[in-house]
mmCIF file of C-alpha atoms in Angstrom:
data_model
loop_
_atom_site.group_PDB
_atom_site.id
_atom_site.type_symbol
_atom_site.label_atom_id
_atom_site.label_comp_id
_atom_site.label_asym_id
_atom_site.label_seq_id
_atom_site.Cartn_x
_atom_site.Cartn_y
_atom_site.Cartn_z
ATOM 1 C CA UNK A 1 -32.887 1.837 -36.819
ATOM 2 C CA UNK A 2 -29.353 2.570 -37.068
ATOM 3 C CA UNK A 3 -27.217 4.068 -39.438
ATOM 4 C CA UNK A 4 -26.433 1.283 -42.587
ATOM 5 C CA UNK A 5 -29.419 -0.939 -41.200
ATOM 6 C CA UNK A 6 -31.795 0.037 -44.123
ATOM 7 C CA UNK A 7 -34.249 -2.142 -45.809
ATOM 8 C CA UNK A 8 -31.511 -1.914 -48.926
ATOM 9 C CA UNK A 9 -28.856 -3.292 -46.747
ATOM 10 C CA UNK A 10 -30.419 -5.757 -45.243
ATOM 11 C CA UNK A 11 -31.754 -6.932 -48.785
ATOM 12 C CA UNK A 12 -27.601 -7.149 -49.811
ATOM 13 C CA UNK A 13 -27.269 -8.850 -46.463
ATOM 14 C CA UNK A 14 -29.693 -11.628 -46.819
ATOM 15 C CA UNK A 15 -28.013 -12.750 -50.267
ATOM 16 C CA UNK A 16 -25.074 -13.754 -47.523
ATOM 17 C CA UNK A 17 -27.558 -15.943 -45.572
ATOM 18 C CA UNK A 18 -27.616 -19.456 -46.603
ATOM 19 C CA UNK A 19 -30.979 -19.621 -46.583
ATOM 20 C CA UNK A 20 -31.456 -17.179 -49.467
ATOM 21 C CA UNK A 21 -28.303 -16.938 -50.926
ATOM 22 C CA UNK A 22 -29.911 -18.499 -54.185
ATOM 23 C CA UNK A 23 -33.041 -15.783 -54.004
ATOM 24 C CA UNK A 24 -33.113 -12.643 -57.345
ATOM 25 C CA UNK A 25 -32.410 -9.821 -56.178
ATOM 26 C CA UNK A 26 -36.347 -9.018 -56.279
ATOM 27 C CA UNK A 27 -37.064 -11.771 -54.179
ATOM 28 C CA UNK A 28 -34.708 -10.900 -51.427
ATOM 29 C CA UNK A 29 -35.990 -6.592 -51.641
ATOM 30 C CA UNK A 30 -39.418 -8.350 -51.310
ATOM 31 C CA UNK A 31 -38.630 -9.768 -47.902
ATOM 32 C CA UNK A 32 -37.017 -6.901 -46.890
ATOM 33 C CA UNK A 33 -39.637 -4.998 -47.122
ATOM 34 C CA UNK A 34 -41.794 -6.887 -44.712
ATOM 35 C CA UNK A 35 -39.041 -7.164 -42.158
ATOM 36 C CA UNK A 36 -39.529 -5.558 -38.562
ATOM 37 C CA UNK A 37 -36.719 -4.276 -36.877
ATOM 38 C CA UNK A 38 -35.945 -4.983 -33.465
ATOM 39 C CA UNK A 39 -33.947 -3.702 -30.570
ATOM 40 C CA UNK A 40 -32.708 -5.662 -27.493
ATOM 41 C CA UNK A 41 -30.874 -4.158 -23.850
ATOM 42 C CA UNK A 42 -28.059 -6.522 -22.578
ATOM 43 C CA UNK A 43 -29.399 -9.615 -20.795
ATOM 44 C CA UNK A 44 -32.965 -8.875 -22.925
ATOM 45 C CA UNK A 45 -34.866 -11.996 -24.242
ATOM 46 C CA UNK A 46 -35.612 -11.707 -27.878
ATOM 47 C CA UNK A 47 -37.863 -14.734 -27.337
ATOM 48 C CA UNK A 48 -38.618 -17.263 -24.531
ATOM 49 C CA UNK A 49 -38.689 -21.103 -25.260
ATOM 50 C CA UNK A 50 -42.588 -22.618 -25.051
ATOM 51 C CA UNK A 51 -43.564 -18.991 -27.217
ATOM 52 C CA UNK A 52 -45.349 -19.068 -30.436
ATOM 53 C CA UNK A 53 -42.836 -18.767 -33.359
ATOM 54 C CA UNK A 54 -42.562 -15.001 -34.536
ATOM 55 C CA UNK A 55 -40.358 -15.706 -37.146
ATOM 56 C CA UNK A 56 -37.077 -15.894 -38.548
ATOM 57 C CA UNK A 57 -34.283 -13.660 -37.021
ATOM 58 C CA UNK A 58 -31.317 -12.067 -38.733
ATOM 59 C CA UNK A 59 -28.624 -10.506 -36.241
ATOM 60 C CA UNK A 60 -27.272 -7.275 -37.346
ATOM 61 C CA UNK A 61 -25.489 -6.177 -34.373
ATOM 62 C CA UNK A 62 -24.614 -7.354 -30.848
ATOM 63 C CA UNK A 63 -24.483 -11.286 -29.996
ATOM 64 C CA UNK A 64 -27.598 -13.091 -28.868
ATOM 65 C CA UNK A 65 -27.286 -16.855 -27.175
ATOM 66 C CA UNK A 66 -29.746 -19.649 -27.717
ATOM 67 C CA UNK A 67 -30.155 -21.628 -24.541
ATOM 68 C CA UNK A 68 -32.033 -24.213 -23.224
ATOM 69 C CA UNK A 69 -33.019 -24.307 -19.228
ATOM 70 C CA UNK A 70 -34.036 -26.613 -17.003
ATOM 71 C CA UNK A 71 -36.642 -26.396 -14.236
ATOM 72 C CA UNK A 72 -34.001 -25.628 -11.635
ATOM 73 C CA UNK A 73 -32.261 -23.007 -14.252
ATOM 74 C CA UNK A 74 -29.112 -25.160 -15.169
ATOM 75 C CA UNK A 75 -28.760 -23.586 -18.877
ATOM 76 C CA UNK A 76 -27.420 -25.031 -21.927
ATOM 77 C CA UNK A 77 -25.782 -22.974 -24.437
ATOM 78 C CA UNK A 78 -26.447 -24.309 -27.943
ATOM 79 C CA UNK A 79 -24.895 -21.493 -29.912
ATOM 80 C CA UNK A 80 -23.993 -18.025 -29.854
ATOM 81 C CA UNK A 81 -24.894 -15.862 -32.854
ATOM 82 C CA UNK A 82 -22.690 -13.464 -34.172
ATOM 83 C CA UNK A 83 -24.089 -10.360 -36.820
ATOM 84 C CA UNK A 84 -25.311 -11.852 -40.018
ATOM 85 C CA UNK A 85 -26.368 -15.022 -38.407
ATOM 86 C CA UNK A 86 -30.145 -16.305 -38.749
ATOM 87 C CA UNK A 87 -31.651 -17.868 -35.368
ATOM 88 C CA UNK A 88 -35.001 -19.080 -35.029
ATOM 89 C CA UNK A 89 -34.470 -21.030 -38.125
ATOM 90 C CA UNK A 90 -36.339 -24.272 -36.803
ATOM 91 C CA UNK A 91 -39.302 -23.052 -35.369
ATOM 92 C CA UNK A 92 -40.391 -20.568 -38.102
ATOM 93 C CA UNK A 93 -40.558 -23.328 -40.782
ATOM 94 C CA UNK A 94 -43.331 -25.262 -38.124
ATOM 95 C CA UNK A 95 -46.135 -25.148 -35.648
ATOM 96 C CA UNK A 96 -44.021 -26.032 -33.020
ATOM 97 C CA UNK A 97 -43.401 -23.104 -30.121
ATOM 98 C CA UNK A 98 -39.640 -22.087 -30.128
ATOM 99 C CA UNK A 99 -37.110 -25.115 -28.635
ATOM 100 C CA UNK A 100 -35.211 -22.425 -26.745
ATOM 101 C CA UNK A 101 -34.727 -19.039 -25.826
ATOM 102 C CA UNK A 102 -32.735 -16.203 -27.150
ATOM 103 C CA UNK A 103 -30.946 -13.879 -25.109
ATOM 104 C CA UNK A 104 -28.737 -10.493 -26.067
ATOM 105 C CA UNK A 105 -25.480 -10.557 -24.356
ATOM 106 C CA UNK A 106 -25.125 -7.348 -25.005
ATOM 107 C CA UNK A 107 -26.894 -4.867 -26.773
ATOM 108 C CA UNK A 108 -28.247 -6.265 -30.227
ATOM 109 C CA UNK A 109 -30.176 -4.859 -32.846
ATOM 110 C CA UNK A 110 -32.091 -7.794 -35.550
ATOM 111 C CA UNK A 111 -34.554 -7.792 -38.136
ATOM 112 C CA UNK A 112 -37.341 -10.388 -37.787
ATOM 113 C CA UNK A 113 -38.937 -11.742 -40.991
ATOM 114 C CA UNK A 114 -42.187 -13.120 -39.968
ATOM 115 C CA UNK A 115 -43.441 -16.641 -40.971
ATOM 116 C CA UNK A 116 -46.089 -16.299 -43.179
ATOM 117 C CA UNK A 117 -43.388 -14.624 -45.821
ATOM 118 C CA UNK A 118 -40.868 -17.168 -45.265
ATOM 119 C CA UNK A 119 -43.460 -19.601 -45.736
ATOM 120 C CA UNK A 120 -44.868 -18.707 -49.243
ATOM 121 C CA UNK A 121 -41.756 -18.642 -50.114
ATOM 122 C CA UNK A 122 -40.868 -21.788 -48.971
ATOM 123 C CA UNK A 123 -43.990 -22.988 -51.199
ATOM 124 C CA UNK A 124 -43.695 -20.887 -54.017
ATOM 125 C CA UNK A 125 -39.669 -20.698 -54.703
ATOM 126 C CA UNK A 126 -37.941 -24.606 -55.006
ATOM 127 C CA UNK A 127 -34.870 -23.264 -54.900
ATOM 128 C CA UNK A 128 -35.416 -21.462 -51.868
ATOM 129 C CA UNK A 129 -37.050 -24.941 -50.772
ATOM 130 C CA UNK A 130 -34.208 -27.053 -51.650
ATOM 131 C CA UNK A 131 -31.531 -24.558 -49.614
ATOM 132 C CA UNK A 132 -33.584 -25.093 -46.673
ATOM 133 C CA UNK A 133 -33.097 -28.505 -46.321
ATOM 134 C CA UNK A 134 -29.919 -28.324 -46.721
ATOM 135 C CA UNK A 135 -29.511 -25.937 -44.185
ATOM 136 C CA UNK A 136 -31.681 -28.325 -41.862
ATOM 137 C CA UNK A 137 -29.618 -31.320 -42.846
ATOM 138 C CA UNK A 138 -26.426 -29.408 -41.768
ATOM 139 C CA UNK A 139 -28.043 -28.254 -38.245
ATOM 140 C CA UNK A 140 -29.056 -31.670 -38.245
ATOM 141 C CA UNK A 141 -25.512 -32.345 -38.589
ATOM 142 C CA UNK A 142 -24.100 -29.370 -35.917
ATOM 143 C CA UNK A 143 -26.936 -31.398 -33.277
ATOM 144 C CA UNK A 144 -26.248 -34.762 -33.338
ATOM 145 C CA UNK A 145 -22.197 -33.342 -32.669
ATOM 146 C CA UNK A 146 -23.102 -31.685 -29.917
ATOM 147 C CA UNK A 147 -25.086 -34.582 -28.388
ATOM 148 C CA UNK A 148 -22.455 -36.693 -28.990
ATOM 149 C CA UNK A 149 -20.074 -34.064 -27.212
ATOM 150 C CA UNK A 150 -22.167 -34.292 -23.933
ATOM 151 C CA UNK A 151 -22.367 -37.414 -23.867
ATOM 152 C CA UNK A 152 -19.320 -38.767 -25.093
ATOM 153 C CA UNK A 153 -16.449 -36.787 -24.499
ATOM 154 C CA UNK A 154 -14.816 -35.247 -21.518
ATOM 155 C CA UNK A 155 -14.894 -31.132 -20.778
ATOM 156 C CA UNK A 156 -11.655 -30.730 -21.371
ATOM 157 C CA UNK A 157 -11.704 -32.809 -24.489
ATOM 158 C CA UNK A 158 -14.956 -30.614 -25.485
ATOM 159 C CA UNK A 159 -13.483 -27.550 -24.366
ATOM 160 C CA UNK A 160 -10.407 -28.644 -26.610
ATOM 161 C CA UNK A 161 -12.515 -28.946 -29.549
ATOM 162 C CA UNK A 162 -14.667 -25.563 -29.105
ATOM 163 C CA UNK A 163 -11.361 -23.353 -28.930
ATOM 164 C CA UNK A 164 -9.936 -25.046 -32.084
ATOM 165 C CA UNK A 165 -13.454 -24.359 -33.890
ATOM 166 C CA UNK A 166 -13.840 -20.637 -32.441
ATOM 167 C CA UNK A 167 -9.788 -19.905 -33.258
ATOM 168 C CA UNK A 168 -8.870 -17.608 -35.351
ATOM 169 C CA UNK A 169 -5.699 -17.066 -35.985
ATOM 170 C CA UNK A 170 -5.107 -19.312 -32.846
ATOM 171 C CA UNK A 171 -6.554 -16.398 -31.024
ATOM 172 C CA UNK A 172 -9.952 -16.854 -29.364
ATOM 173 C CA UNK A 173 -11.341 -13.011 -28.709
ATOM 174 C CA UNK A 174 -13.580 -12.918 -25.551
ATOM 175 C CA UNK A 175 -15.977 -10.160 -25.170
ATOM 176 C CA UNK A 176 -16.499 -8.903 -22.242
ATOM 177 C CA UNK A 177 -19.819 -11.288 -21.960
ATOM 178 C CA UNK A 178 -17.525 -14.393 -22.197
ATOM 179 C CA UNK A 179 -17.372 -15.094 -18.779
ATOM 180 C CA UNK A 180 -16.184 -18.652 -17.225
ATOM 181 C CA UNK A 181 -19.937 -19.022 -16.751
ATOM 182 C CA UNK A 182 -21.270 -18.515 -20.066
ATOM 183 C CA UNK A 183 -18.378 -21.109 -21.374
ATOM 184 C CA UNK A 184 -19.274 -23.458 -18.771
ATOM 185 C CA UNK A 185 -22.730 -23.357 -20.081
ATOM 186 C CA UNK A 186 -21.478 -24.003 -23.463
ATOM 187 C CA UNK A 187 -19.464 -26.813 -22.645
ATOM 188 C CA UNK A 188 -22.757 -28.192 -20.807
ATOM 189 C CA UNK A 189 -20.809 -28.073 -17.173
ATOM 190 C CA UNK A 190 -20.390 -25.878 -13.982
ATOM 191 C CA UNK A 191 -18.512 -22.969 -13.748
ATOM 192 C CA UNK A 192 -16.132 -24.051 -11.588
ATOM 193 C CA UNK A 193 -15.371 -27.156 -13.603
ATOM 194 C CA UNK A 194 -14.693 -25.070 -16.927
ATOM 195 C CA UNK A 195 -12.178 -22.934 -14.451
ATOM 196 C CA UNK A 196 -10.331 -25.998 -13.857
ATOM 197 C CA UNK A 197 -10.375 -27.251 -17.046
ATOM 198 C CA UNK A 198 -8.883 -23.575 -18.584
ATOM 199 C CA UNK A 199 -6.286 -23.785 -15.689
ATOM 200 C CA UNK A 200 -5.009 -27.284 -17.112
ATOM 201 C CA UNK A 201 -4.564 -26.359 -20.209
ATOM 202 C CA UNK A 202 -2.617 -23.691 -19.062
ATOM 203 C CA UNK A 203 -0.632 -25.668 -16.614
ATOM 204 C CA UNK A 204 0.030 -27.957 -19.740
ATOM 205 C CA UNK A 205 1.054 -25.198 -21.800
ATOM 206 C CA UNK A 206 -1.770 -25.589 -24.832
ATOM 207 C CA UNK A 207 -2.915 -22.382 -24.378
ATOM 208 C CA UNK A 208 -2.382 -18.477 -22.443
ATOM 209 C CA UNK A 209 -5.803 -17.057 -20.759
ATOM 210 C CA UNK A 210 -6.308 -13.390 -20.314
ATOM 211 C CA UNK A 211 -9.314 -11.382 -19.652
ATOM 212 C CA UNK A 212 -9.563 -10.529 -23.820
ATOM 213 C CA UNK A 213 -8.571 -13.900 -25.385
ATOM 214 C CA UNK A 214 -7.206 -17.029 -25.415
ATOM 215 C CA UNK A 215 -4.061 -17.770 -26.782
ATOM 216 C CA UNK A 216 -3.527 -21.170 -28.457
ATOM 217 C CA UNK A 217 0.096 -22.092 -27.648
ATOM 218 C CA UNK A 218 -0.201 -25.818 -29.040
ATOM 219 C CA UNK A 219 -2.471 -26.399 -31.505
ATOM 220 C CA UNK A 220 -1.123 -30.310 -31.477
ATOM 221 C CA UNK A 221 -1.516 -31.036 -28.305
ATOM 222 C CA UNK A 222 -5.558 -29.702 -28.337
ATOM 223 C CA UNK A 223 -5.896 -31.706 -31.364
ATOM 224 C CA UNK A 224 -4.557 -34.451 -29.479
ATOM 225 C CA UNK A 225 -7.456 -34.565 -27.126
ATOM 226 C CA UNK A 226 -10.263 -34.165 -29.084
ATOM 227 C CA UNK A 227 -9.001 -37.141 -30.873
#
């Protein structure tokens, strides 16, 4: 465990996870306490799609992607999760296997609340209950956007969109894990299409690329294309 990942701290933590963020203070040391903790190399799966449900993940360090693949390994980024983040947070409420697999993109340290926890609570605290499904409603939400993304817009329109949500600033930091591959699996494309689609936006003047960030240059003009 590393140094300011106690049980006490991840208690405080939780209150900052919608999921619990209307949990006592008892309730939320009560979790932590069964919590494992869990430690993950670069390129490690924290769990494979098709798997049994372990539980409900809370990132403390790193960044872990949720992907789904197909048979002849074309992946699908649906999110990345930065520290703080839950993941998991679909199949631990069923008895459905996990919809898609977790990778660390570098390494990641979580704490894993397993089910049968988050369960009773689920059936023994309503507001706990009722902040669930809100928090389904609004991935609910996030999904049908991104369906509607594939199918419906263009990469470069979609690309447009993702650096205008992940902007900060107007500067997009890149890790050194955000390759042109992983945001070509993002934007549900080919590498070498996302290169091209960077490269216009350049060329246009919307935005600078370097190896550490992306520089939005005109904010109007990317707002222009995602409509």
């Amino acid at each position: 465990m590393s140094p300011g990942s106690t049980r006490a701290d991840f208690a405080a933590r939780l209150k900052a996870v919608p999921f619990f963020a209307r949990l006592a203070p008892d309730e939320l040391a009560a979790l932590a306490r069964e919590a494992d903790w869990r430690e993950y190399a670069p390129g490690e799966a924290v769990f494979f799609e098709g798997e049994p449900a372990a539980g409900l993940f809370i990132l403390d360090s790193g960044y872990v992607k949720v992907v789904k693949a197909s048979a002849q390994g074309r992946e699908q980024s649906l999110e990345f999760i930065a520290p703080g983040q839950p993941f998991n947070t679909v199949a631990v409420f069923t008895s459905h296997p996990s919809p898609a697999t977790a990778v660390a993109l570098e390494a990641s340290a979580a704490w894993m609340l397993p089910r049968e926890p988050v369960k009773r609570l689920l059936r023994e605290s309503p507001a706990f209950a009722e902040q669930v499904i809100e928090s389904m409603a609004d991935r609910m939400v996030f999904l049908v956007g991104l369906v509607a993304d594939l199918s419906l817009r263009s990469v470069m329109e979609r690309l447009a969109r993702l650096l205008i949500e992940q902007a900060t600033d107007d500067v997009v930091q890149r890790p050194r894990w955000y390759t042109v591959p992983e945001l070509a699996s993002r934007l549900g494309t080919v590498p070498d299409v996302a290169q091209r689609a960077l490269g216009k936006l350049a060329a246009d003047g919307m935005i600078d690329v370097s190896r550490r960030e992306i520089r939005i240059k005109d904010r109007g003009g990317l707002e222009a294309l995602v409509g």
